[in-house]
mmCIF file of C-alpha atoms in Angstrom:
data_model
loop_
_atom_site.group_PDB
_atom_site.id
_atom_site.type_symbol
_atom_site.label_atom_id
_atom_site.label_comp_id
_atom_site.label_asym_id
_atom_site.label_seq_id
_atom_site.Cartn_x
_atom_site.Cartn_y
_atom_site.Cartn_z
ATOM 1 C CA ARG A 1491 1.136 14.218 8.511
ATOM 2 C CA ILE A 1492 2.340 12.107 11.432
ATOM 3 C CA LYS A 1493 5.031 9.456 10.916
ATOM 4 C CA LEU A 1494 5.746 6.863 13.603
ATOM 5 C CA LYS A 1495 8.840 4.626 13.680
ATOM 6 C CA SER A 1496 9.806 1.871 16.087
ATOM 7 C CA TYR A 1497 11.729 -1.389 16.424
ATOM 8 C CA ASP A 1498 8.788 -3.006 18.253
ATOM 9 C CA VAL A 1499 5.515 -3.553 16.377
ATOM 10 C CA LYS A 1500 3.313 -3.802 19.477
ATOM 11 C CA MET A 1501 4.450 -0.438 20.858
ATOM 12 C CA LEU A 1502 4.032 1.122 17.420
ATOM 13 C CA GLU A 1503 0.477 -0.171 17.023
ATOM 14 C CA SER A 1504 -0.545 0.951 20.518
ATOM 15 C CA SER A 1505 0.868 4.441 19.906
ATOM 16 C CA ALA A 1506 -0.904 4.677 16.547
ATOM 17 C CA SER A 1507 -4.205 3.654 18.139
ATOM 18 C CA LYS A 1508 -3.727 6.297 20.885
ATOM 19 C CA ILE A 1509 -3.133 9.005 18.292
ATOM 20 C CA ILE A 1510 -6.121 7.905 16.200
ATOM 21 C CA GLY A 1511 -8.327 7.896 19.286
ATOM 22 C CA LEU A 1512 -7.299 11.447 20.116
ATOM 23 C CA LEU A 1513 -7.810 12.617 16.531
ATOM 24 C CA VAL A 1514 -11.311 11.135 16.431
ATOM 25 C CA LYS A 1515 -12.081 12.678 19.837
ATOM 26 C CA SER A 1516 -10.954 16.126 18.642
ATOM 27 C CA GLY A 1517 -13.077 15.972 15.493
ATOM 28 C CA ALA A 1518 -10.271 15.717 12.924
ATOM 29 C CA THR A 1519 -10.588 13.755 9.691
ATOM 30 C CA MET A 1520 -7.692 11.495 8.789
ATOM 31 C CA LYS A 1521 -6.420 8.658 6.653
ATOM 32 C CA GLY A 1522 -4.501 5.818 8.176
ATOM 33 C CA PRO A 1523 -2.605 4.352 9.831
ATOM 34 C CA ILE A 1524 -0.869 3.382 6.595
ATOM 35 C CA PRO A 1525 1.796 0.697 7.118
ATOM 36 C CA LEU A 1526 5.035 1.644 5.378
ATOM 37 C CA PRO A 1527 7.547 -1.001 4.213
ATOM 38 C CA LYS A 1528 9.750 -2.312 6.984
ATOM 39 C CA GLN A 1529 13.454 -1.523 6.782
ATOM 40 C CA ARG A 1530 15.794 -4.405 7.500
ATOM 41 C CA LYS A 1531 19.454 -3.769 8.287
ATOM 42 C CA LEU A 1532 21.866 -6.732 8.443
ATOM 43 C CA TYR A 1533 25.156 -6.684 10.344
ATOM 44 C CA THR A 1534 27.773 -9.390 9.756
ATOM 45 C CA VAL A 1535 30.419 -9.898 12.448
ATOM 46 C CA MET A 1536 33.331 -12.330 12.395
ATOM 47 C CA ARG A 1537 33.379 -14.683 15.372
ATOM 48 C CA SER A 1538 37.144 -15.040 15.387
ATOM 49 C CA ASN A 1539 39.640 -12.498 14.239
ATOM 50 C CA PHE A 1540 42.431 -14.753 13.022
ATOM 51 C CA VAL A 1541 42.171 -18.483 12.313
ATOM 52 C CA TYR A 1542 38.442 -19.121 11.810
ATOM 53 C CA LYS A 1543 37.854 -16.255 9.440
ATOM 54 C CA ASN A 1544 34.882 -17.899 7.707
ATOM 55 C CA ALA A 1545 32.880 -18.302 10.928
ATOM 56 C CA ARG A 1546 30.537 -15.319 11.017
ATOM 57 C CA GLU A 1547 27.442 -14.233 12.893
ATOM 58 C CA GLN A 1548 24.638 -12.170 11.424
ATOM 59 C CA PHE A 1549 22.403 -9.787 13.330
ATOM 60 C CA GLU A 1550 19.478 -7.833 11.979
ATOM 61 C CA ARG A 1551 17.601 -4.724 13.007
ATOM 62 C CA THR A 1552 14.097 -4.207 11.646
ATOM 63 C CA THR A 1553 12.411 -0.797 11.694
ATOM 64 C CA TYR A 1554 8.619 -0.580 11.356
ATOM 65 C CA ALA A 1555 6.807 2.592 10.337
ATOM 66 C CA ARG A 1556 3.224 3.889 10.163
ATOM 67 C CA LEU A 1557 1.872 7.035 8.525
ATOM 68 C CA ILE A 1558 -1.223 8.969 9.626
ATOM 69 C CA ASP A 1559 -2.455 11.694 7.302
ATOM 70 C CA VAL A 1560 -4.564 14.360 9.008
ATOM 71 C CA VAL A 1561 -6.778 15.926 6.323
ATOM 72 C CA GLU A 1562 -8.661 18.461 8.436
ATOM 73 C CA THR A 1563 -7.971 19.391 12.031
ATOM 74 C CA GLY A 1564 -10.583 19.992 14.666
ATOM 75 C CA SER A 1565 -10.670 22.801 17.186
ATOM 76 C CA LYS A 1566 -8.741 20.935 19.922
ATOM 77 C CA THR A 1567 -6.500 18.702 17.811
ATOM 78 C CA ILE A 1568 -3.233 20.502 18.585
ATOM 79 C CA GLU A 1569 -4.019 20.602 22.324
ATOM 80 C CA TYR A 1570 -4.659 16.866 22.455
ATOM 81 C CA LEU A 1571 -1.503 16.023 20.479
ATOM 82 C CA GLN A 1572 0.691 18.188 22.731
ATOM 83 C CA ASN A 1573 -0.571 16.448 25.879
ATOM 84 C CA LEU A 1574 -0.085 12.951 24.417
ATOM 85 C CA SER A 1575 2.363 10.621 26.157
ATOM 86 C CA ILE A 1576 4.102 8.168 23.835
ATOM 87 C CA PRO A 1577 6.423 5.303 24.934
ATOM 88 C CA VAL A 1578 10.179 5.798 24.770
ATOM 89 C CA GLY A 1579 10.799 3.335 21.917
ATOM 90 C CA VAL A 1580 8.563 5.137 19.411
ATOM 91 C CA SER A 1581 9.807 8.036 17.292
ATOM 92 C CA VAL A 1582 7.190 10.602 16.191
ATOM 93 C CA GLU A 1583 7.712 13.027 13.337
ATOM 94 C CA VAL A 1584 5.058 15.647 12.577
ATOM 95 C CA LYS A 1585 5.069 17.596 9.313
ATOM 96 C CA VAL A 1586 2.708 20.506 8.740
ATOM 97 C CA PHE A 1587 1.802 21.410 5.164
#
């Protein structure tokens, strides 16, 4: 099971397509990429610290995630995944069952 997380959707989709291409090339069977619900975190900051207390700014951070389930691995699947280069903004988590 491979879980990808990123703040940028385009980088996440390109990384997922790279991984799927390598899995197909190695002969593995898989399910996915399954889009997981996006996580939205809001931050509220006061603009002024004394007089204009009600003036506030809001910032948000959205995290996107995809899940790829590898059902059966091929003979060279692990080799291909170890040599894969993924952009800096994408987090990859691999769980082996």
